[in-house]
Amino acid sequence: MTKNTKIALGCGGAGCLGLIVIVIVGVVLMATGWVKTPGNDNANRSSNFNSNRKTNSNTKSSSSGSTMSDDDKHRLFQAVGATKDDDLLMKVLAKIGFPNASGPGYDKFMEDHPTWALNNFEFMDTVDTPEKGRAYVEAHLDD
């Protein structure tokens, strides 16, 4: 084995290892919502969500949102995200105290959610499909 062959094998191995690390980081970023998942058309969902915000602008803030723990709010919000159901999302937002996807604390909640998600992978695995997410929301929406 020549010196050039050893260098080539070393560079190939390092390159392969680097590619694996990049793929793992990409998957984690997509799972936590930091990066949009390819093929996931959220354009229509976004427009529906914004129209629902306008329609529900007279909705009163839910008093139950203030009695829920932050962890429970994040769990409910994560679960409803898996359902991709805008009407159910609006119900959850009202439940956790943000009926129009706005209000005191909403920006902070949205800022804190990715960090919460990074620390709660086990829970996220329990609501990783629309069916599991819907089941969790339906079981906890009236808590």
PDB file of C-alpha atoms in Angstrom, residues 4-139:
ATOM      1  CA  ASN A   4      -1.077   7.950  -1.806  1.00  0.00           C
ATOM      2  CA  THR A   5      -3.371   4.953  -1.339  1.00  0.00           C
ATOM      3  CA  LYS A   6      -3.377   5.475   2.436  1.00  0.00           C
ATOM      4  CA  ILE A   7      -4.189   9.166   1.972  1.00  0.00           C
ATOM      5  CA  ALA A   8      -7.005   8.344  -0.434  1.00  0.00           C
ATOM      6  CA  LEU A   9      -8.515   5.806   1.972  1.00  0.00           C
ATOM      7  CA  GLY A  10      -8.238   8.239   4.881  1.00  0.00           C
ATOM      8  CA  CYS A  11      -9.859  11.076   2.944  1.00  0.00           C
ATOM      9  CA  GLY A  12     -12.608   8.781   1.672  1.00  0.00           C
ATOM     10  CA  GLY A  13     -13.362   7.565   5.184  1.00  0.00           C
ATOM     11  CA  ALA A  14     -13.374  11.086   6.593  1.00  0.00           C
ATOM     12  CA  GLY A  15     -15.622  12.271   3.782  1.00  0.00           C
ATOM     13  CA  CYS A  16     -18.049   9.425   4.353  1.00  0.00           C
ATOM     14  CA  LEU A  17     -18.119  10.090   8.092  1.00  0.00           C
ATOM     15  CA  GLY A  18     -18.703  13.791   7.438  1.00  0.00           C
ATOM     16  CA  LEU A  19     -21.614  12.995   5.119  1.00  0.00           C
ATOM     17  CA  ILE A  20     -23.198  10.766   7.755  1.00  0.00           C
ATOM     18  CA  VAL A  21     -22.929  13.557  10.347  1.00  0.00           C
ATOM     19  CA  ILE A  22     -24.533  16.045   7.929  1.00  0.00           C
ATOM     20  CA  VAL A  23     -27.444  13.677   7.250  1.00  0.00           C
ATOM     21  CA  ILE A  24     -28.033  13.103  10.982  1.00  0.00           C
ATOM     22  CA  VAL A  25     -27.977  16.846  11.710  1.00  0.00           C
ATOM     23  CA  GLY A  26     -30.404  17.424   8.811  1.00  0.00           C
ATOM     24  CA  VAL A  27     -32.831  14.807  10.108  1.00  0.00           C
ATOM     25  CA  VAL A  28     -32.748  16.294  13.615  1.00  0.00           C
ATOM     26  CA  LEU A  29     -33.358  19.806  12.254  1.00  0.00           C
ATOM     27  CA  MET A  30     -36.316  18.584  10.163  1.00  0.00           C
ATOM     28  CA  ALA A  31     -37.767  16.600  13.086  1.00  0.00           C
ATOM     29  CA  THR A  32     -37.672  19.647  15.351  1.00  0.00           C
ATOM     30  CA  GLY A  33     -39.140  21.965  12.722  1.00  0.00           C
ATOM     31  CA  TRP A  34     -36.082  24.182  12.294  1.00  0.00           C
ATOM     32  CA  VAL A  35     -35.889  23.160   8.613  1.00  0.00           C
ATOM     33  CA  LYS A  36     -38.887  22.567   6.344  1.00  0.00           C
ATOM     34  CA  THR A  37     -39.308  18.916   5.319  1.00  0.00           C
ATOM     35  CA  PRO A  38     -38.959  18.403   1.539  1.00  0.00           C
ATOM     36  CA  GLY A  39     -42.230  17.599  -0.194  1.00  0.00           C
ATOM     37  CA  ASN A  40     -44.296  18.951   2.700  1.00  0.00           C
ATOM     38  CA  ASP A  41     -46.603  21.518   1.086  1.00  0.00           C
ATOM     39  CA  ASN A  42     -47.408  23.981   3.852  1.00  0.00           C
ATOM     40  CA  ALA A  43     -48.411  26.840   1.519  1.00  0.00           C
ATOM     41  CA  ASN A  44     -52.082  25.864   1.572  1.00  0.00           C
ATOM     42  CA  ARG A  45     -51.998  25.127   5.284  1.00  0.00           C
ATOM     43  CA  SER A  46     -50.479  28.537   5.959  1.00  0.00           C
ATOM     44  CA  SER A  47     -53.162  30.384   4.010  1.00  0.00           C
ATOM     45  CA  ASN A  48     -55.913  28.402   5.768  1.00  0.00           C
ATOM     46  CA  PHE A  49     -54.331  29.136   9.130  1.00  0.00           C
ATOM     47  CA  ASN A  50     -54.179  32.877   8.400  1.00  0.00           C
ATOM     48  CA  SER A  51     -57.796  32.956   7.232  1.00  0.00           C
ATOM     49  CA  ASN A  52     -58.833  31.142  10.416  1.00  0.00           C
ATOM     50  CA  ARG A  53     -56.987  33.765  12.459  1.00  0.00           C
ATOM     51  CA  LYS A  54     -59.056  36.501  10.808  1.00  0.00           C
ATOM     52  CA  THR A  55     -62.305  34.578  11.193  1.00  0.00           C
ATOM     53  CA  ASN A  56     -61.713  33.908  14.871  1.00  0.00           C
ATOM     54  CA  SER A  57     -60.530  37.391  15.794  1.00  0.00           C
ATOM     55  CA  ASN A  58     -63.393  37.924  18.256  1.00  0.00           C
ATOM     56  CA  THR A  59     -62.676  34.756  20.225  1.00  0.00           C
ATOM     57  CA  LYS A  60     -62.045  35.365  23.919  1.00  0.00           C
ATOM     58  CA  SER A  61     -58.877  34.096  25.545  1.00  0.00           C
ATOM     59  CA  SER A  62     -59.290  30.774  27.299  1.00  0.00           C
ATOM     60  CA  SER A  63     -58.847  30.929  31.037  1.00  0.00           C
ATOM     61  CA  SER A  64     -57.710  27.310  31.041  1.00  0.00           C
ATOM     62  CA  GLY A  65     -54.506  28.297  29.211  1.00  0.00           C
ATOM     63  CA  SER A  66     -53.200  30.012  32.309  1.00  0.00           C
ATOM     64  CA  THR A  67     -53.834  26.962  34.502  1.00  0.00           C
ATOM     65  CA  MET A  68     -51.925  24.544  32.258  1.00  0.00           C
ATOM     66  CA  SER A  69     -48.238  23.937  32.854  1.00  0.00           C
ATOM     67  CA  ASP A  70     -45.844  25.070  30.130  1.00  0.00           C
ATOM     68  CA  ASP A  71     -44.957  21.427  29.514  1.00  0.00           C
ATOM     69  CA  ASP A  72     -48.626  20.510  28.982  1.00  0.00           C
ATOM     70  CA  LYS A  73     -49.048  23.436  26.575  1.00  0.00           C
ATOM     71  CA  HIS A  74     -46.019  22.364  24.547  1.00  0.00           C
ATOM     72  CA  ARG A  75     -47.210  18.746  24.479  1.00  0.00           C
ATOM     73  CA  LEU A  76     -50.642  19.741  23.197  1.00  0.00           C
ATOM     74  CA  PHE A  77     -49.126  22.123  20.645  1.00  0.00           C
ATOM     75  CA  GLN A  78     -46.684  19.457  19.402  1.00  0.00           C
ATOM     76  CA  ALA A  79     -49.434  16.870  19.108  1.00  0.00           C
ATOM     77  CA  VAL A  80     -51.764  19.138  17.153  1.00  0.00           C
ATOM     78  CA  GLY A  81     -48.920  19.993  14.779  1.00  0.00           C
ATOM     79  CA  ALA A  82     -48.757  16.353  13.745  1.00  0.00           C
ATOM     80  CA  THR A  83     -52.449  16.347  12.783  1.00  0.00           C
ATOM     81  CA  LYS A  84     -52.094  19.083  10.130  1.00  0.00           C
ATOM     82  CA  ASP A  85     -55.689  20.051  11.030  1.00  0.00           C
ATOM     83  CA  ASP A  86     -56.065  23.847  11.079  1.00  0.00           C
ATOM     84  CA  ASP A  87     -59.423  23.816  12.878  1.00  0.00           C
ATOM     85  CA  LEU A  88     -58.034  21.609  15.629  1.00  0.00           C
ATOM     86  CA  LEU A  89     -54.944  23.837  15.799  1.00  0.00           C
ATOM     87  CA  MET A  90     -57.143  26.868  16.466  1.00  0.00           C
ATOM     88  CA  LYS A  91     -58.934  24.962  19.276  1.00  0.00           C
ATOM     89  CA  VAL A  92     -55.590  24.025  20.836  1.00  0.00           C
ATOM     90  CA  LEU A  93     -54.288  27.587  20.564  1.00  0.00           C
ATOM     91  CA  ALA A  94     -57.426  28.816  22.330  1.00  0.00           C
ATOM     92  CA  LYS A  95     -57.002  26.134  24.992  1.00  0.00           C
ATOM     93  CA  ILE A  96     -53.400  27.120  25.717  1.00  0.00           C
ATOM     94  CA  GLY A  97     -54.281  30.810  25.883  1.00  0.00           C
ATOM     95  CA  PHE A  98     -53.515  32.086  22.371  1.00  0.00           C
ATOM     96  CA  PRO A  99     -56.898  32.074  20.582  1.00  0.00           C
ATOM     97  CA  ASN A 100     -55.746  34.159  17.624  1.00  0.00           C
ATOM     98  CA  ALA A 101     -52.175  32.874  17.523  1.00  0.00           C
ATOM     99  CA  SER A 102     -51.230  36.033  19.337  1.00  0.00           C
ATOM    100  CA  GLY A 103     -51.424  37.652  22.723  1.00  0.00           C
ATOM    101  CA  PRO A 104     -49.220  38.039  25.767  1.00  0.00           C
ATOM    102  CA  GLY A 105     -46.625  35.297  25.861  1.00  0.00           C
ATOM    103  CA  TYR A 106     -47.327  33.874  22.397  1.00  0.00           C
ATOM    104  CA  ASP A 107     -44.011  34.975  20.865  1.00  0.00           C
ATOM    105  CA  LYS A 108     -42.107  33.641  23.882  1.00  0.00           C
ATOM    106  CA  PHE A 109     -43.987  30.342  23.686  1.00  0.00           C
ATOM    107  CA  MET A 110     -43.131  29.962  19.996  1.00  0.00           C
ATOM    108  CA  GLU A 111     -39.515  30.899  20.694  1.00  0.00           C
ATOM    109  CA  ASP A 112     -39.281  28.318  23.506  1.00  0.00           C
ATOM    110  CA  HIS A 113     -40.978  25.465  21.623  1.00  0.00           C
ATOM    111  CA  PRO A 114     -37.949  24.279  19.564  1.00  0.00           C
ATOM    112  CA  THR A 115     -35.851  24.086  22.738  1.00  0.00           C
ATOM    113  CA  TRP A 116     -38.650  22.191  24.469  1.00  0.00           C
ATOM    114  CA  ALA A 117     -38.844  19.827  21.475  1.00  0.00           C
ATOM    115  CA  LEU A 118     -35.103  19.140  21.592  1.00  0.00           C
ATOM    116  CA  ASN A 119     -35.492  18.051  25.222  1.00  0.00           C
ATOM    117  CA  ASN A 120     -38.605  15.919  24.664  1.00  0.00           C
ATOM    118  CA  PHE A 121     -37.840  13.481  21.842  1.00  0.00           C
ATOM    119  CA  GLU A 122     -39.471  10.620  23.744  1.00  0.00           C
ATOM    120  CA  PHE A 123     -42.800  12.453  23.857  1.00  0.00           C
ATOM    121  CA  MET A 124     -42.478  13.548  20.245  1.00  0.00           C
ATOM    122  CA  ASP A 125     -42.163   9.899  19.212  1.00  0.00           C
ATOM    123  CA  THR A 126     -45.566   9.236  20.796  1.00  0.00           C
ATOM    124  CA  VAL A 127     -47.298  11.831  18.569  1.00  0.00           C
ATOM    125  CA  ASP A 128     -45.318  11.440  15.342  1.00  0.00           C
ATOM    126  CA  THR A 129     -48.257  10.620  13.046  1.00  0.00           C
ATOM    127  CA  PRO A 130     -51.526  12.471  12.399  1.00  0.00           C
ATOM    128  CA  GLU A 131     -53.459   9.652  14.070  1.00  0.00           C
ATOM    129  CA  LYS A 132     -51.320   9.620  17.224  1.00  0.00           C
ATOM    130  CA  GLY A 133     -51.365  13.416  17.411  1.00  0.00           C
ATOM    131  CA  ARG A 134     -55.149  13.566  17.065  1.00  0.00           C
ATOM    132  CA  ALA A 135     -55.612  10.880  19.713  1.00  0.00           C
ATOM    133  CA  TYR A 136     -53.426  12.818  22.163  1.00  0.00           C
ATOM    134  CA  VAL A 137     -55.214  16.113  21.481  1.00  0.00           C
ATOM    135  CA  GLU A 138     -58.664  14.571  21.802  1.00  0.00           C
ATOM    136  CA  ALA A 139     -57.647  12.926  25.091  1.00  0.00           C
TER     137      ALA A 139
END
